[in-house]
XYZ file of C-alpha atoms in Angstrom:
494
model
C 79.160 134.188 120.506
C 80.851 134.560 116.854
C 80.881 130.761 116.189
C 83.158 130.473 112.783
C 81.685 126.929 111.483
C 84.074 123.785 109.217
C 82.415 123.452 106.275
C 83.353 119.707 104.307
C 84.515 118.114 101.505
C 81.700 116.031 99.961
C 83.403 112.924 98.985
C 83.261 112.601 95.305
C 81.750 109.528 94.687
C 82.717 106.948 91.796
C 79.719 105.191 89.640
C 79.914 101.952 88.039
C 76.169 102.216 86.179
C 75.877 99.236 83.663
C 73.391 99.991 81.271
C 71.681 97.595 77.804
C 72.166 100.168 74.547
C 71.150 98.540 71.491
C 72.547 100.793 68.658
C 76.416 101.316 67.679
C 77.676 104.328 65.678
C 80.014 106.047 63.726
C 83.221 105.305 65.799
C 86.112 107.617 67.384
C 89.554 107.772 68.963
C 89.078 106.431 72.083
C 92.357 105.559 71.919
C 93.544 106.688 76.267
C 96.172 105.261 77.567
C 96.586 102.587 80.902
C 100.147 104.821 82.227
C 99.715 106.790 85.306
C 99.419 110.221 84.359
C 103.470 110.758 86.132
C 106.061 109.151 87.803
C 107.014 110.928 90.913
C 110.578 110.938 91.055
C 112.132 112.639 94.804
C 114.600 115.633 94.476
C 116.865 114.109 95.834
C 118.589 117.053 97.210
C 115.941 117.907 99.329
C 116.154 114.297 100.956
C 117.594 114.939 104.170
C 118.433 112.666 107.074
C 115.691 111.681 109.319
C 112.712 112.336 106.580
C 112.563 109.485 103.990
C 110.855 108.565 101.849
C 109.774 111.924 101.294
C 110.385 115.715 102.355
C 107.355 118.119 102.972
C 109.040 119.783 99.477
C 108.608 116.533 97.534
C 105.319 116.222 99.241
C 103.856 119.566 97.601
C 105.802 118.764 93.960
C 103.990 115.495 94.103
C 100.132 118.153 94.671
C 101.499 120.230 92.271
C 101.527 116.907 89.709
C 98.154 115.504 90.876
C 96.859 119.018 90.231
C 97.894 118.428 86.681
C 100.799 121.741 87.511
C 104.150 121.016 85.770
C 106.861 121.648 87.945
C 108.622 124.215 85.607
C 105.568 126.122 85.145
C 105.406 129.682 85.521
C 102.311 128.050 88.119
C 104.612 125.265 89.893
C 107.698 127.573 90.244
C 105.437 130.233 91.538
C 104.191 127.930 93.924
C 107.458 125.413 95.239
C 108.901 129.144 95.658
C 105.825 129.954 98.309
C 105.906 126.679 100.143
C 109.836 126.997 100.623
C 109.451 130.111 102.384
C 106.253 128.652 104.491
C 108.097 126.142 105.451
C 111.807 128.390 106.411
C 109.241 130.190 108.703
C 107.741 127.531 110.353
C 111.269 125.845 110.745
C 112.512 129.016 111.776
C 114.104 129.980 115.744
C 111.266 131.290 116.534
C 108.994 128.133 115.815
C 111.028 125.497 117.323
C 111.316 127.358 120.484
C 107.732 126.701 121.191
C 105.292 124.296 122.744
C 104.577 121.536 119.956
C 100.826 122.078 121.209
C 101.615 126.391 120.492
C 103.418 125.614 117.448
C 101.104 123.618 115.522
C 98.341 126.240 116.218
C 100.810 128.744 115.216
C 101.256 126.778 111.628
C 97.478 127.384 111.488
C 96.959 130.554 111.567
C 100.154 131.186 109.059
C 98.708 129.256 106.550
C 95.348 132.025 107.086
C 97.133 135.642 106.971
C 99.688 134.263 104.428
C 97.577 132.380 102.146
C 94.313 131.037 102.560
C 91.640 132.799 101.748
C 88.643 130.886 100.896
C 86.744 128.033 100.776
C 85.581 126.120 97.716
C 84.411 123.177 98.172
C 85.262 121.488 94.433
C 88.672 123.320 93.690
C 91.695 120.793 95.525
C 94.526 121.946 93.495
C 97.706 122.724 95.258
C 98.775 126.004 92.535
C 95.549 127.371 93.381
C 95.657 127.239 97.308
C 98.522 128.653 96.727
C 97.985 131.706 93.931
C 94.570 132.573 94.416
C 93.984 131.265 97.915
C 90.922 128.912 97.056
C 90.784 125.846 99.165
C 89.109 122.362 100.341
C 89.969 120.486 103.544
C 92.233 118.238 101.172
C 94.771 120.734 99.946
C 94.450 122.292 103.127
C 95.500 119.451 104.811
C 97.987 118.941 103.006
C 99.741 122.465 103.349
C 99.216 121.921 107.313
C 100.320 118.195 107.018
C 103.756 118.865 104.915
C 104.771 122.278 107.040
C 103.680 120.558 109.887
C 106.633 118.225 109.065
C 109.092 121.317 107.858
C 108.202 122.037 111.128
C 110.211 118.591 113.325
C 106.181 117.866 114.219
C 105.453 114.453 114.628
C 102.265 114.257 111.929
C 99.698 111.986 111.189
C 97.005 112.559 107.828
C 93.282 111.124 108.564
C 89.542 111.105 106.531
C 86.644 110.309 107.459
C 83.605 109.557 104.791
C 84.424 112.791 103.279
C 86.789 114.812 104.854
C 89.872 114.931 105.653
C 92.035 116.656 108.470
C 95.323 116.230 110.387
C 96.828 115.850 114.108
C 99.934 116.447 115.374
C 101.284 115.258 118.583
C 102.038 117.786 121.571
C 102.599 117.312 124.917
C 99.159 117.546 125.270
C 99.058 114.556 123.799
C 97.037 114.289 120.010
C 95.694 116.886 119.074
C 93.827 117.518 116.006
C 93.858 119.752 113.032
C 90.936 120.745 110.991
C 92.645 121.928 108.293
C 89.721 124.660 106.551
C 89.073 126.540 109.624
C 91.715 129.474 110.670
C 90.606 128.115 114.904
C 90.492 124.716 113.908
C 93.625 123.476 116.140
C 92.261 120.652 119.266
C 88.752 120.839 118.163
C 85.664 121.176 120.876
C 88.593 123.013 122.273
C 86.729 126.342 122.969
C 89.134 129.486 121.907
C 88.964 133.206 122.764
C 88.702 135.345 119.992
C 88.818 139.016 119.297
C 86.508 140.968 120.734
C 83.395 141.728 118.148
C 81.018 143.997 120.610
C 81.443 145.778 124.451
C 80.515 141.869 125.746
C 83.774 141.242 126.134
C 85.079 137.696 124.015
C 84.196 135.850 121.736
C 84.680 132.143 121.646
C 84.347 129.578 118.488
C 84.570 125.492 118.369
C 84.897 123.549 116.493
C 82.400 119.847 116.859
C 84.768 117.141 117.906
C 82.235 115.039 115.776
C 83.213 115.742 112.394
C 85.916 113.285 112.948
C 84.585 110.130 113.689
C 84.780 106.884 111.939
C 88.022 108.439 111.056
C 91.093 106.389 109.094
C 94.864 106.951 109.423
C 96.351 107.123 106.159
C 99.998 107.527 104.719
C 101.548 110.814 103.866
C 101.002 110.064 100.331
C 97.746 109.068 100.090
C 97.252 112.554 102.095
C 98.537 113.918 98.710
C 97.000 111.442 95.795
C 93.563 112.660 97.338
C 94.389 115.574 95.060
C 94.549 113.480 91.872
C 91.131 111.298 93.710
C 89.154 114.756 93.529
C 90.359 115.620 89.777
C 89.804 112.368 88.473
C 86.018 112.174 90.139
C 85.864 115.864 88.930
C 86.964 115.087 85.020
C 85.093 111.600 85.241
C 81.363 113.540 85.267
C 82.349 115.507 81.897
C 83.330 112.456 80.832
C 87.015 113.623 80.514
C 88.273 109.705 80.791
C 92.135 110.635 78.675
C 92.393 112.689 81.865
C 91.039 110.885 85.331
C 91.946 106.594 83.541
C 96.121 107.993 83.970
C 95.695 110.118 87.205
C 93.522 108.039 89.004
C 96.977 105.092 87.505
C 98.900 107.839 88.947
C 97.579 107.767 92.878
C 97.848 104.044 92.832
C 101.946 104.594 91.651
C 102.531 107.193 93.569
C 100.647 105.214 96.845
C 101.693 101.560 96.469
C 100.153 98.377 95.940
C 100.115 97.499 99.660
C 97.798 97.036 101.278
C 99.052 99.087 104.189
C 99.408 102.303 102.080
C 95.870 102.218 100.423
C 96.927 100.540 97.768
C 93.724 98.210 97.312
C 90.935 101.599 97.304
C 93.238 102.817 95.250
C 93.499 99.456 92.715
C 89.436 99.274 93.309
C 89.077 102.954 91.801
C 91.371 102.140 89.435
C 88.715 98.982 87.915
C 85.983 101.291 88.381
C 87.388 104.764 86.430
C 88.489 102.622 83.205
C 85.511 100.371 83.753
C 82.690 103.834 84.091
C 84.664 104.021 80.603
C 83.464 101.769 78.926
C 80.596 102.370 80.087
C 80.943 105.664 78.785
C 81.628 103.654 75.965
C 78.851 101.740 76.133
C 76.021 104.992 76.675
C 77.809 106.505 73.057
C 76.794 103.438 71.608
C 80.033 102.394 70.817
C 80.723 99.121 71.159
C 83.125 97.872 68.875
C 85.310 100.948 70.822
C 84.910 100.082 74.319
C 85.583 96.317 72.919
C 88.704 97.004 71.620
C 89.710 99.440 74.786
C 88.509 96.590 76.915
C 90.357 94.612 75.139
C 93.066 96.298 76.200
C 92.036 96.783 78.995
C 92.089 93.332 80.902
C 95.304 92.400 78.606
C 96.969 95.493 81.000
C 95.275 95.330 84.500
C 94.595 92.149 86.547
C 90.522 91.832 86.685
C 88.316 92.009 89.274
C 84.274 91.195 90.037
C 84.330 94.863 88.571
C 85.811 93.643 85.513
C 83.719 91.092 85.433
C 81.208 93.070 85.069
C 82.298 95.101 82.778
C 83.132 92.873 80.462
C 80.029 90.777 80.780
C 77.725 93.569 80.062
C 79.497 94.840 77.595
C 79.820 91.378 76.229
C 76.464 91.002 76.200
C 75.372 94.539 74.694
C 77.448 94.301 71.946
C 76.105 90.248 71.148
C 72.206 92.341 71.883
C 73.081 94.789 69.657
C 73.895 92.035 66.966
C 70.515 89.818 67.659
C 68.409 93.517 66.847
C 69.922 93.192 63.396
C 69.548 90.096 62.966
C 73.403 89.220 62.101
C 72.687 85.917 63.575
C 76.614 84.925 63.130
C 78.149 88.057 63.739
C 76.682 87.675 66.747
C 77.801 84.786 67.231
C 81.576 85.544 65.786
C 81.073 87.784 68.870
C 80.158 84.994 71.262
C 83.639 83.608 70.221
C 85.708 85.538 70.209
C 84.381 86.728 73.846
C 83.487 83.617 75.263
C 87.114 82.502 77.598
C 86.504 85.636 79.105
C 82.971 85.782 80.454
C 81.277 84.419 84.100
C 79.753 81.075 83.498
C 76.413 82.660 84.081
C 76.594 85.450 80.944
C 78.125 82.465 78.802
C 75.177 80.099 79.269
C 73.287 82.829 78.963
C 74.120 84.874 75.598
C 73.803 81.172 73.204
C 70.136 80.902 74.650
C 69.757 84.621 73.329
C 71.326 83.602 69.447
C 69.232 80.351 69.730
C 65.671 82.820 70.485
C 67.499 85.410 67.889
C 67.999 82.744 65.575
C 63.974 81.508 65.960
C 63.012 85.274 65.914
C 64.987 86.193 62.599
C 65.869 83.281 60.320
C 62.610 81.205 59.847
C 60.740 84.631 58.600
C 62.172 84.169 54.816
C 60.640 81.310 54.499
C 57.610 80.013 52.907
C 55.569 78.748 55.970
C 55.901 74.794 55.761
C 60.185 75.728 55.198
C 60.285 77.424 58.353
C 58.015 74.869 60.029
C 60.487 72.595 59.409
C 63.265 74.494 60.787
C 61.492 75.369 63.705
C 61.014 71.165 63.503
C 65.263 71.132 63.848
C 65.826 73.638 66.367
C 63.118 71.799 69.260
C 65.826 69.052 69.344
C 68.739 71.757 69.976
C 68.684 71.267 74.244
C 68.213 75.089 74.222
C 64.709 74.745 72.607
C 63.554 72.444 76.233
C 64.224 75.943 79.061
C 61.502 78.873 79.643
C 62.379 81.007 77.401
C 63.465 78.983 74.631
C 60.328 76.916 74.706
C 57.967 80.012 74.474
C 59.412 81.352 71.830
C 59.992 78.256 69.779
C 56.105 77.289 69.938
C 55.010 81.550 69.593
C 56.681 81.534 66.343
C 55.603 77.742 65.645
C 52.094 79.433 66.524
C 52.649 82.168 64.269
C 53.808 79.967 60.848
C 50.883 77.540 61.261
C 48.583 80.717 61.028
C 50.249 82.207 57.321
C 49.430 79.129 55.960
C 46.069 78.646 57.228
C 45.450 82.579 56.229
C 45.567 81.788 52.095
C 43.154 79.499 52.735
C 41.249 81.727 55.138
C 41.258 84.330 52.073
C 39.425 82.123 50.319
C 36.954 81.041 52.160
C 38.151 76.953 51.724
C 37.405 76.868 56.377
C 36.917 73.465 56.138
C 40.599 73.008 54.276
C 42.141 75.459 57.093
C 40.671 73.897 60.306
C 42.022 71.243 58.530
C 45.688 73.620 58.209
C 45.101 74.740 61.883
C 44.276 70.417 63.292
C 47.996 69.873 62.099
C 48.749 72.086 63.332
C 47.496 71.430 66.186
C 49.142 68.251 66.501
C 52.502 70.106 65.939
C 50.900 72.311 69.092
C 48.761 69.875 71.472
C 48.673 72.852 74.139
C 47.771 75.677 71.612
C 44.674 77.908 72.744
C 45.143 80.142 69.088
C 45.050 76.773 66.719
C 41.902 75.340 68.585
C 40.529 79.174 68.161
C 40.845 79.058 64.527
C 39.911 75.847 64.072
C 36.378 76.134 65.758
C 36.403 79.682 64.049
C 37.008 78.141 60.281
C 34.331 74.889 61.297
C 31.670 77.442 61.623
C 32.542 79.423 59.089
C 32.218 76.014 57.142
C 29.350 75.286 58.483
C 27.961 78.989 57.753
C 28.811 78.267 54.029
C 27.250 74.607 53.999
C 24.067 76.629 55.549
C 23.678 79.181 53.199
C 23.327 76.447 50.098
C 21.155 74.972 51.612
C 19.191 77.380 52.032
C 19.558 78.104 48.278
C 18.506 74.524 47.128
C 15.834 74.486 49.761
C 13.837 77.354 48.260
C 14.528 75.984 44.998
C 12.462 72.410 46.601
C 15.982 70.654 45.459
C 15.129 68.518 49.031
C 17.352 65.269 47.657
C 20.268 67.782 46.744
C 20.311 69.563 49.832
C 20.032 66.934 52.024
C 22.454 65.390 50.487
C 24.852 68.406 51.007
C 24.353 68.494 54.655
C 25.158 64.713 55.359
C 27.995 65.974 53.631
C 28.758 68.572 55.971
C 27.508 67.439 58.746
C 30.575 64.599 58.932
C 32.551 67.429 58.150
C 31.445 69.297 61.585
C 29.699 66.855 63.813
C 27.198 68.185 66.368
C 27.007 71.154 65.083
C 23.496 72.345 65.417
C 22.507 74.945 62.413
C 22.770 71.866 60.612
C 21.672 69.135 62.697
C 18.160 71.647 62.770
C 18.570 72.457 59.018
C 19.165 68.689 58.440
C 15.239 68.087 60.799
C 13.713 70.777 58.696
C 15.096 69.515 55.056
C 14.008 66.010 56.338
C 10.403 66.636 56.858
C 10.368 68.393 54.137
C 10.952 65.128 52.092
C 8.201 63.276 54.285
C 10.865 61.427 56.392
């Protein structure tokens, strides 16, 4: 059995991936226009009564523009000529005398006899279909649709998640047409193929399952699928100078009504444009991203997709300045963009700036001035948030340690313990300062013990006792000093 297998065009998905990159590159030229790649003007000479709003010829003209093929170019002129010849053939008396069912099937056979040679999933361009014979489901569907229309058939376009095809109205009912297969007319019907051996006939069956969940689309939306595929391919190569105008041309060509598919295309415009902003961010071009974003939101109505992009871009830009320690620029950026931020981001960024201040400004000060500064910052309501409180206490601990360090270096352990105790009055919950205080007092007791040992060994018992009595007041309950006191008292005969 010789089976003909359908190969379907997979959807080229738009990816929206917010990223957080925190360094800035030198600016590049990012002046990508927010205008359609073209504005389609119908050829009035080709319009005929009953064939509105666009003729088959105009649909092919539009498909060339979505293929980035100028109509007056050599390829454009050749393509239009070849289509005109095919359109004349399917409108000839020979075709007109056929039943609608036979005519629909004959058109598909004509396409493969004259034009279609090689299937290629990612090739949607109409000039490539006509001049090289390379096609996919989108371009072959456009060709079938326009020829069926020219032949006087009632033809409808459909798409599924990853495929497009047509159907025609016939005396046998609505018939699906799988245009990527020369035997794809009326899928699911067994057809006789030329004999391939002594066993006689062989058959081809195109499974009906390929057409589950189909959605009816307009002729304009079918043609605009070419622009959608090419826009996606361009975006994969970061060629937004082509991708964005093509996507906007799709919306302009189809129209913005819900029934035309305009809502879906508006969504794709949003995704393509915001992907460009994310691309600039991935290149660490935050200023360029914001400049272009500002221009875009002044021309295009915002949506949840845009809002997420705005929030992410401003957030990353401010974080870039915070990581540099440039609090002033971070605050300026926030003040500039505050009105377009979502409530969540508008509330989050001031906390980030507050924490950025804690992580930056006190480190250029002496410990005493830094602690005074932190006391002032503690009065900020943001210091009462969980994150603000954590960073504030951690920063205070650091500067109390900085006050203690030089005293420890001079072995002034009691003075260091006194400072640690002051820190504990400021931060009662600090396990770190409590540990430092204990260590300093223990070290202070060791120093006293060593001084006592020297005096004791010299027989200066009274002087040693006085030293220990002062020491035990400074380090109450220290077992080493208590033991030393007992020993020197025995030496004194007490």
